[in-house]
mmCIF file of C-alpha atoms in Angstrom:
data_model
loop_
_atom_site.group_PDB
_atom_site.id
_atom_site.type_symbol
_atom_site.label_atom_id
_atom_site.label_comp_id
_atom_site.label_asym_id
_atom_site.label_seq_id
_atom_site.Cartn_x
_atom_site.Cartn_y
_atom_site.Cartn_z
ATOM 1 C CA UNK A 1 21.220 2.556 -9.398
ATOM 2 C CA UNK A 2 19.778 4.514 -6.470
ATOM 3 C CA UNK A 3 20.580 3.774 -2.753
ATOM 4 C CA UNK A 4 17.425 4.751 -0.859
ATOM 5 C CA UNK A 5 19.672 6.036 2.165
ATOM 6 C CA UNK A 6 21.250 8.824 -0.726
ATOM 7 C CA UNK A 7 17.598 10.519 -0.400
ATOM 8 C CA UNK A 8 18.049 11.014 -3.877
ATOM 9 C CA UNK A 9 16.550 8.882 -6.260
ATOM 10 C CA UNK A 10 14.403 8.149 -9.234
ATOM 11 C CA UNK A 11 12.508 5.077 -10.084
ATOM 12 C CA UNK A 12 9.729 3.982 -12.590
ATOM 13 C CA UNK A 13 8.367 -0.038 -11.921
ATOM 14 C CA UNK A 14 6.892 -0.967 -14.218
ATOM 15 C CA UNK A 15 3.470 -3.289 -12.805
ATOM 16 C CA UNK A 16 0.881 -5.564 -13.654
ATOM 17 C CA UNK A 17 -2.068 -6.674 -12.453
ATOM 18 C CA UNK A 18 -3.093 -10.306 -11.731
ATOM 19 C CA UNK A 19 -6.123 -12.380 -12.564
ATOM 20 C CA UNK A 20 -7.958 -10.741 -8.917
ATOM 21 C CA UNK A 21 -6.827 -7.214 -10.752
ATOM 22 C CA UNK A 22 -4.543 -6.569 -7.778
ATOM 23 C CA UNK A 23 -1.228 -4.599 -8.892
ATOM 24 C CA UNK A 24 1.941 -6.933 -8.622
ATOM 25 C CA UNK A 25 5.646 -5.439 -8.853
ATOM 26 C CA UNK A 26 8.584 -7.569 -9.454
ATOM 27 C CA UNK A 27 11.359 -7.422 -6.710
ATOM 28 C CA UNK A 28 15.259 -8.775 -6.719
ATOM 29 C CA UNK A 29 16.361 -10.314 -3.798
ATOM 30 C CA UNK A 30 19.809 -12.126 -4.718
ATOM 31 C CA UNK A 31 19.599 -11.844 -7.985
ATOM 32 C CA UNK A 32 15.839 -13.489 -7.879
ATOM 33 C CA UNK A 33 12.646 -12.346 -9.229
ATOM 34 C CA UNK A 34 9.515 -12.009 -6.876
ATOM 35 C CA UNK A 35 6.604 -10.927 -8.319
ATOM 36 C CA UNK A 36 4.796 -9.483 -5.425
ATOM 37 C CA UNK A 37 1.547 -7.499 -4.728
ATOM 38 C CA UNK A 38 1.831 -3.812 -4.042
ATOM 39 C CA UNK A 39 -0.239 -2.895 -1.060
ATOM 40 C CA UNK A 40 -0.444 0.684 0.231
ATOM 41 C CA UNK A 41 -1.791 0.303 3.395
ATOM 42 C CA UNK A 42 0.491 -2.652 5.110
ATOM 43 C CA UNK A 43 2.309 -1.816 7.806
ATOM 44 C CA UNK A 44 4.705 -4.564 7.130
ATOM 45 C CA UNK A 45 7.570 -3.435 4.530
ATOM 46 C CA UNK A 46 7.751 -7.043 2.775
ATOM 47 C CA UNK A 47 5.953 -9.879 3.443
ATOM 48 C CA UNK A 48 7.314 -13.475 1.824
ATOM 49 C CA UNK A 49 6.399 -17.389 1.781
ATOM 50 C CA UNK A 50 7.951 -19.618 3.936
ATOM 51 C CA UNK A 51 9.369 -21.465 0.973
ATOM 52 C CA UNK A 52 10.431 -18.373 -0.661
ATOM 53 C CA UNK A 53 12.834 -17.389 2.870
ATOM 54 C CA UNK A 54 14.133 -21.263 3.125
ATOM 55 C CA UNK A 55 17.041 -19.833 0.896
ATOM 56 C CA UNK A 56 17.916 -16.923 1.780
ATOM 57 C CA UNK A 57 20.408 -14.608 3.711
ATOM 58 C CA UNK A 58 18.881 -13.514 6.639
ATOM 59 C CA UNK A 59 18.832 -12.128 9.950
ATOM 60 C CA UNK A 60 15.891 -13.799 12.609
ATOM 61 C CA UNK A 61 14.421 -11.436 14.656
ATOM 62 C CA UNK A 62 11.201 -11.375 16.953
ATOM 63 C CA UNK A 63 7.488 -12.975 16.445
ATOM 64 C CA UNK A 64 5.409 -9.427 15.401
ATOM 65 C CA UNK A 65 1.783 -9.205 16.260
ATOM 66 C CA UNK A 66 -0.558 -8.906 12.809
ATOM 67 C CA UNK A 67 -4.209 -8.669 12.597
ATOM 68 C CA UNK A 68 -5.935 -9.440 9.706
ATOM 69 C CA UNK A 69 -8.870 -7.626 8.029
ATOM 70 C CA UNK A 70 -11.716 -10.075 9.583
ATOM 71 C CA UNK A 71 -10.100 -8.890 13.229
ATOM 72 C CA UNK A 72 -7.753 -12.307 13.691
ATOM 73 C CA UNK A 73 -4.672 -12.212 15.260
ATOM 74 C CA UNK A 74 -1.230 -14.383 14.401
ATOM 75 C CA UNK A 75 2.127 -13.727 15.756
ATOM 76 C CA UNK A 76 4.216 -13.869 12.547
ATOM 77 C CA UNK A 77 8.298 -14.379 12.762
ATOM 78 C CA UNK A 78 10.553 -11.431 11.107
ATOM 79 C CA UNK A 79 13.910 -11.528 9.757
ATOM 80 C CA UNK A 80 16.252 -9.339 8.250
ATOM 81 C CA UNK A 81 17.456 -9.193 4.306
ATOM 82 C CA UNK A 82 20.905 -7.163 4.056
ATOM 83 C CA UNK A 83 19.289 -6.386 0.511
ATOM 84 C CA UNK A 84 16.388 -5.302 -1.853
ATOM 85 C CA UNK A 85 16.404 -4.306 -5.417
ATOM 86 C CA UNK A 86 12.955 -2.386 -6.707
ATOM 87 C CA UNK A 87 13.451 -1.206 -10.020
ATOM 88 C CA UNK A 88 16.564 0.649 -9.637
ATOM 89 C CA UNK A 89 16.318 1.885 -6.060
ATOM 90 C CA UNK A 90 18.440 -0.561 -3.460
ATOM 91 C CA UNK A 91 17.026 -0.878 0.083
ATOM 92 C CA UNK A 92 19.719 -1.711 2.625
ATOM 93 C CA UNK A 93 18.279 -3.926 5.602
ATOM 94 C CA UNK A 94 14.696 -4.581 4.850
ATOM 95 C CA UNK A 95 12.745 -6.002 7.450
ATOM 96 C CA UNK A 96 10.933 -9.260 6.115
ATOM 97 C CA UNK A 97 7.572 -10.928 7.648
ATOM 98 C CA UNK A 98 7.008 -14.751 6.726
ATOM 99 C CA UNK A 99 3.814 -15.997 5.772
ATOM 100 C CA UNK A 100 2.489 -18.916 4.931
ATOM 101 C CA UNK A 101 3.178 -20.571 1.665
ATOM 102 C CA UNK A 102 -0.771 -20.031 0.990
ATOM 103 C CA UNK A 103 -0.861 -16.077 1.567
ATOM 104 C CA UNK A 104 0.379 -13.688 -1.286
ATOM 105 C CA UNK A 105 3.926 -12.468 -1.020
ATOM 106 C CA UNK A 106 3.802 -8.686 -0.424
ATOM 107 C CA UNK A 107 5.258 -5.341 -0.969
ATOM 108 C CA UNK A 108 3.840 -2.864 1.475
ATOM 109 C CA UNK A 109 4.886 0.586 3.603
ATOM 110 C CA UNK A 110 6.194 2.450 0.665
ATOM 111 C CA UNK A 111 7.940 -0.180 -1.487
ATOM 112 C CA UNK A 112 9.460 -1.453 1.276
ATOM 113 C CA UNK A 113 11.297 1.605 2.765
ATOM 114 C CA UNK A 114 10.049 5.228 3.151
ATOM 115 C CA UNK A 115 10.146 6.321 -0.385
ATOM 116 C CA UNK A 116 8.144 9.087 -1.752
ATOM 117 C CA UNK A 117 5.569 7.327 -4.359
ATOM 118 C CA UNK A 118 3.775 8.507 -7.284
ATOM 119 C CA UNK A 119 0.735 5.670 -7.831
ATOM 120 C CA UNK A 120 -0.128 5.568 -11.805
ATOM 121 C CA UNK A 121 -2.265 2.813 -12.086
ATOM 122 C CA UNK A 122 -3.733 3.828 -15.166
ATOM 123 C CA UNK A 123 -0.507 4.094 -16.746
ATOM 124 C CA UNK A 124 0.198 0.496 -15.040
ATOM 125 C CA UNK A 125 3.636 2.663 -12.873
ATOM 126 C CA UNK A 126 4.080 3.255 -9.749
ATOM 127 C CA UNK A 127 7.186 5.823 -9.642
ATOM 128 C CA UNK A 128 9.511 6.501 -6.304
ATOM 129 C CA UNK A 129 10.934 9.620 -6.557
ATOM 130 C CA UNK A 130 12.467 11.928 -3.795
ATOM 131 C CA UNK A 131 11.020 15.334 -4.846
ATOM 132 C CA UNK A 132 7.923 16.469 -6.563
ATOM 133 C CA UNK A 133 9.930 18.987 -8.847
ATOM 134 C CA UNK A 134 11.761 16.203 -10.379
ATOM 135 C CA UNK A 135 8.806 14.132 -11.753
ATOM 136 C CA UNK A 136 7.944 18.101 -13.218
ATOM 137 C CA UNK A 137 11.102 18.247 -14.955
ATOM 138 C CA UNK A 138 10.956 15.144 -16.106
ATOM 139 C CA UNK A 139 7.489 15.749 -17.368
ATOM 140 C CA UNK A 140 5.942 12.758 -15.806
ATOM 141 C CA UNK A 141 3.220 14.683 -14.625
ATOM 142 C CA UNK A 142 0.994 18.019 -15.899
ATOM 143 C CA UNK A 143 -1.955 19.601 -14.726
ATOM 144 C CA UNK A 144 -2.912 21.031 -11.716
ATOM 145 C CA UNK A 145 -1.642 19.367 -8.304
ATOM 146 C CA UNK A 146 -2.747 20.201 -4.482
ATOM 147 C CA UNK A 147 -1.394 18.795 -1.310
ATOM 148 C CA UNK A 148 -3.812 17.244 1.191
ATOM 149 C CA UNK A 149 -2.532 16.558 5.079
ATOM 150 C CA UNK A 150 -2.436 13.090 5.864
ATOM 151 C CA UNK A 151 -1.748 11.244 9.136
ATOM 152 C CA UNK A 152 0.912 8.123 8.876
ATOM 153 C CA UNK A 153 -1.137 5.367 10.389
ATOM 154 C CA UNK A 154 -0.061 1.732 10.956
ATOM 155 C CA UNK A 155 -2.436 0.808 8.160
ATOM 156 C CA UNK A 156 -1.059 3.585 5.881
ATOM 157 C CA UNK A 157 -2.098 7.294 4.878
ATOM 158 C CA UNK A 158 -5.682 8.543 6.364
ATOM 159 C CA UNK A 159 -7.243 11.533 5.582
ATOM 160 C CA UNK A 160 -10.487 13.224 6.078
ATOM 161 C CA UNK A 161 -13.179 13.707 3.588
ATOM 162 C CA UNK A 162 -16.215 15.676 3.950
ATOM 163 C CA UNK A 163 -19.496 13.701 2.860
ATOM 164 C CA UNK A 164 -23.167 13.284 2.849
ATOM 165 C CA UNK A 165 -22.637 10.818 5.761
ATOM 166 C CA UNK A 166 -20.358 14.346 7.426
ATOM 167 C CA UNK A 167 -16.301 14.202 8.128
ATOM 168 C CA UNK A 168 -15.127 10.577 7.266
ATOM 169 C CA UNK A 169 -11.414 9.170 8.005
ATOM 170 C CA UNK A 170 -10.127 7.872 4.862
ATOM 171 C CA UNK A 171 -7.550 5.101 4.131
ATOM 172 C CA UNK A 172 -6.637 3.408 1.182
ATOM 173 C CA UNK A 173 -6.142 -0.054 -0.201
ATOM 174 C CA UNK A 174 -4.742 -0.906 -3.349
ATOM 175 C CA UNK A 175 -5.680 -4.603 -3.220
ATOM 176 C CA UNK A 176 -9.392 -3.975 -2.307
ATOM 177 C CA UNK A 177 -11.541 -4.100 -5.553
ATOM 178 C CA UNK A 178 -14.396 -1.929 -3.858
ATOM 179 C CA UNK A 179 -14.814 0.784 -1.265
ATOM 180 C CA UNK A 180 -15.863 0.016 2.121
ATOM 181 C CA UNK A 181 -17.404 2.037 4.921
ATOM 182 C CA UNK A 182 -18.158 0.952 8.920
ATOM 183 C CA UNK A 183 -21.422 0.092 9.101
ATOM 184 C CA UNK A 184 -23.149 1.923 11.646
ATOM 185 C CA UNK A 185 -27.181 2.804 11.139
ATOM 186 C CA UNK A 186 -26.946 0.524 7.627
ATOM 187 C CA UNK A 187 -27.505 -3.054 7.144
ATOM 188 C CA UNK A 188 -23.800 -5.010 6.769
ATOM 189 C CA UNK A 189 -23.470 -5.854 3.152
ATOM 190 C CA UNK A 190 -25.190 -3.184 1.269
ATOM 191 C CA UNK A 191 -24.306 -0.267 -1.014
ATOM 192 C CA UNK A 192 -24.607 3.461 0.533
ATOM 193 C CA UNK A 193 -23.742 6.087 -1.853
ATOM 194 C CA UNK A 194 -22.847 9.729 -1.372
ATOM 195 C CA UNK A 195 -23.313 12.470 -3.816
ATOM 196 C CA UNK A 196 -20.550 14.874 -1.998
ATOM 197 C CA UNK A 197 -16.871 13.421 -1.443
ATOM 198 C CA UNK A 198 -14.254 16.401 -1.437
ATOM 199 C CA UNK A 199 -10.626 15.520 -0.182
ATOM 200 C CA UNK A 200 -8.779 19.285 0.608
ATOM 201 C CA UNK A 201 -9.963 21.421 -2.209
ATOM 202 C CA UNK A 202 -11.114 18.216 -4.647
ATOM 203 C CA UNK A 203 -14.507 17.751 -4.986
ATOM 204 C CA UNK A 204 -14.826 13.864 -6.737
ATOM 205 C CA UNK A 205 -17.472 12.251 -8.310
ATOM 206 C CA UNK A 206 -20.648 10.366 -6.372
ATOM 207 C CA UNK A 207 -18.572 7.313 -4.491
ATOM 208 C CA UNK A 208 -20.554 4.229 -3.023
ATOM 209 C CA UNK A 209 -19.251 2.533 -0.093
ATOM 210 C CA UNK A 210 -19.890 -1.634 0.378
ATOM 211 C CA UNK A 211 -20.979 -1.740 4.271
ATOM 212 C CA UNK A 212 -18.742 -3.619 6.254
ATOM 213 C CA UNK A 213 -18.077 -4.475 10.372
ATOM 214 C CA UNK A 214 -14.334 -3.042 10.182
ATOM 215 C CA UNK A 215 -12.481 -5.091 13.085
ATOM 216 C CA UNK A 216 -11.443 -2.388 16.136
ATOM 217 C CA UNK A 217 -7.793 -2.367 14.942
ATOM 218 C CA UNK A 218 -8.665 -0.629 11.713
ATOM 219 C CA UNK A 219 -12.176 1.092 12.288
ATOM 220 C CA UNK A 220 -10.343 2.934 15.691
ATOM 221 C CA UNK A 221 -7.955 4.565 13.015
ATOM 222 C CA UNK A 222 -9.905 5.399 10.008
ATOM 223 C CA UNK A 223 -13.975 4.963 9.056
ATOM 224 C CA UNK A 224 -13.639 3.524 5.540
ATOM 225 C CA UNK A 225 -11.470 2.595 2.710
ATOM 226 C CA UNK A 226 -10.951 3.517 -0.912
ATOM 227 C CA UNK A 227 -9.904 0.597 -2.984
ATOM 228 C CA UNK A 228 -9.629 0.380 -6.697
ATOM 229 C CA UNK A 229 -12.914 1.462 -7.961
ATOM 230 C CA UNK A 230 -12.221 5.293 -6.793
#
């Protein structure tokens, strides 16, 4: 067992995807299994049900301020769980958002806590380690690697991208099936592709971008989003 506050630690969660192909990990909170969906780009460490809180040990805190992707606001009330259980790794005073008992529980802003992630969706993992060399060592990954600078937003990692539509700011979203872009001179709701996308020294494939009217909270920090597809 790893505590997270150690800065040394090792974990490989094991994850599946649900029926809307959105990647769920299972979480222990008092000796309790919550499957939850993993999403990259939360700002909110864990997000539970109402029902699912009724239970539990907990700390109330204040009403936080959350915007959702069409632009609407809520004020959402926070508590406090003494502890979390991912995999193997312990998190010691996780801040927990309620939702209603319609939404999805989540698991968002780096498993909860700021761990270093590996995402290995293909080999349905997600592994939190604390240092690159160690996933070397332990020969969970090969080939050739390069570092990209990202800014720490609010709604997770942005970088830039250069493009045929010039530099883009680019999130990511790993419960967004398809890739969206701010529509600007292009109709809301079509397809607009782009034969150059190079992140750092990558050059990737062609990418297509679903149009979309971003609300001002997101499209102020970044200009589209990669989800799944990429």
């Amino acid at each position: 067992t790893y505590f997270y506050s150690s800065k040394n630690y090792m974990s490989i969660l094991d994850i599946r995807f649900n029926e809307e192909n959105f990647p769920v990990v299972d979480v222990n909170i008092e000796n309790n299994i919550y499957p939850l969906e993993f999403r990259l780009g939360v700002k909110f460490p864990l997000r539970l049900r109402k029902e699912a809180l009724q239970g539990l040990k907990k700390k109330t805190k204040d009403l936080t301020d959350s915007i959702n992707f069409l632009g609407e606001t809520s004020q959402l009330q926070t508590y406090t769980i003494p502890k979390v259980k991912v995999g193997n790794v312990i998190l010691r005073n996780v801040e927990v958002t309620e939702v209603d008992d319609e939404a999805s529980g989540e698991l968002g802003k780096f498993l909860g806590g700021e761990l270093n992630l590996l995402v290995d969706f293909p080999n349905s993992r997600i592994i939190a380690c604390d240092s690159f060399s160690k996933l070397k060592k332990n020969h969970l990954i090969d080939g050739d690697w390069f570092s990209v600078p990202f800014e720490m937003t609010r709604v997770g990692p942005v970088m830039h991208a250069l493009t045929d539509f010039g530099e883009l700011k680019v999130g990511f979203s790993t419960t967004l099936s398809e890739s969206l872009i701010q529509s600007e001179s292009a109709e809301r709701g079509t397809r607009v592709s782009t034969n150059k996308f190079s992140i750092g020294p990558k050059e990737f494939r062609t990418s297509t971008f679903y149009t979309f009217d971003l609300p001002s909270s997101i499209s102020n920090i970044t200009d589209s989003i990669l989800g799944l597809e990429f």
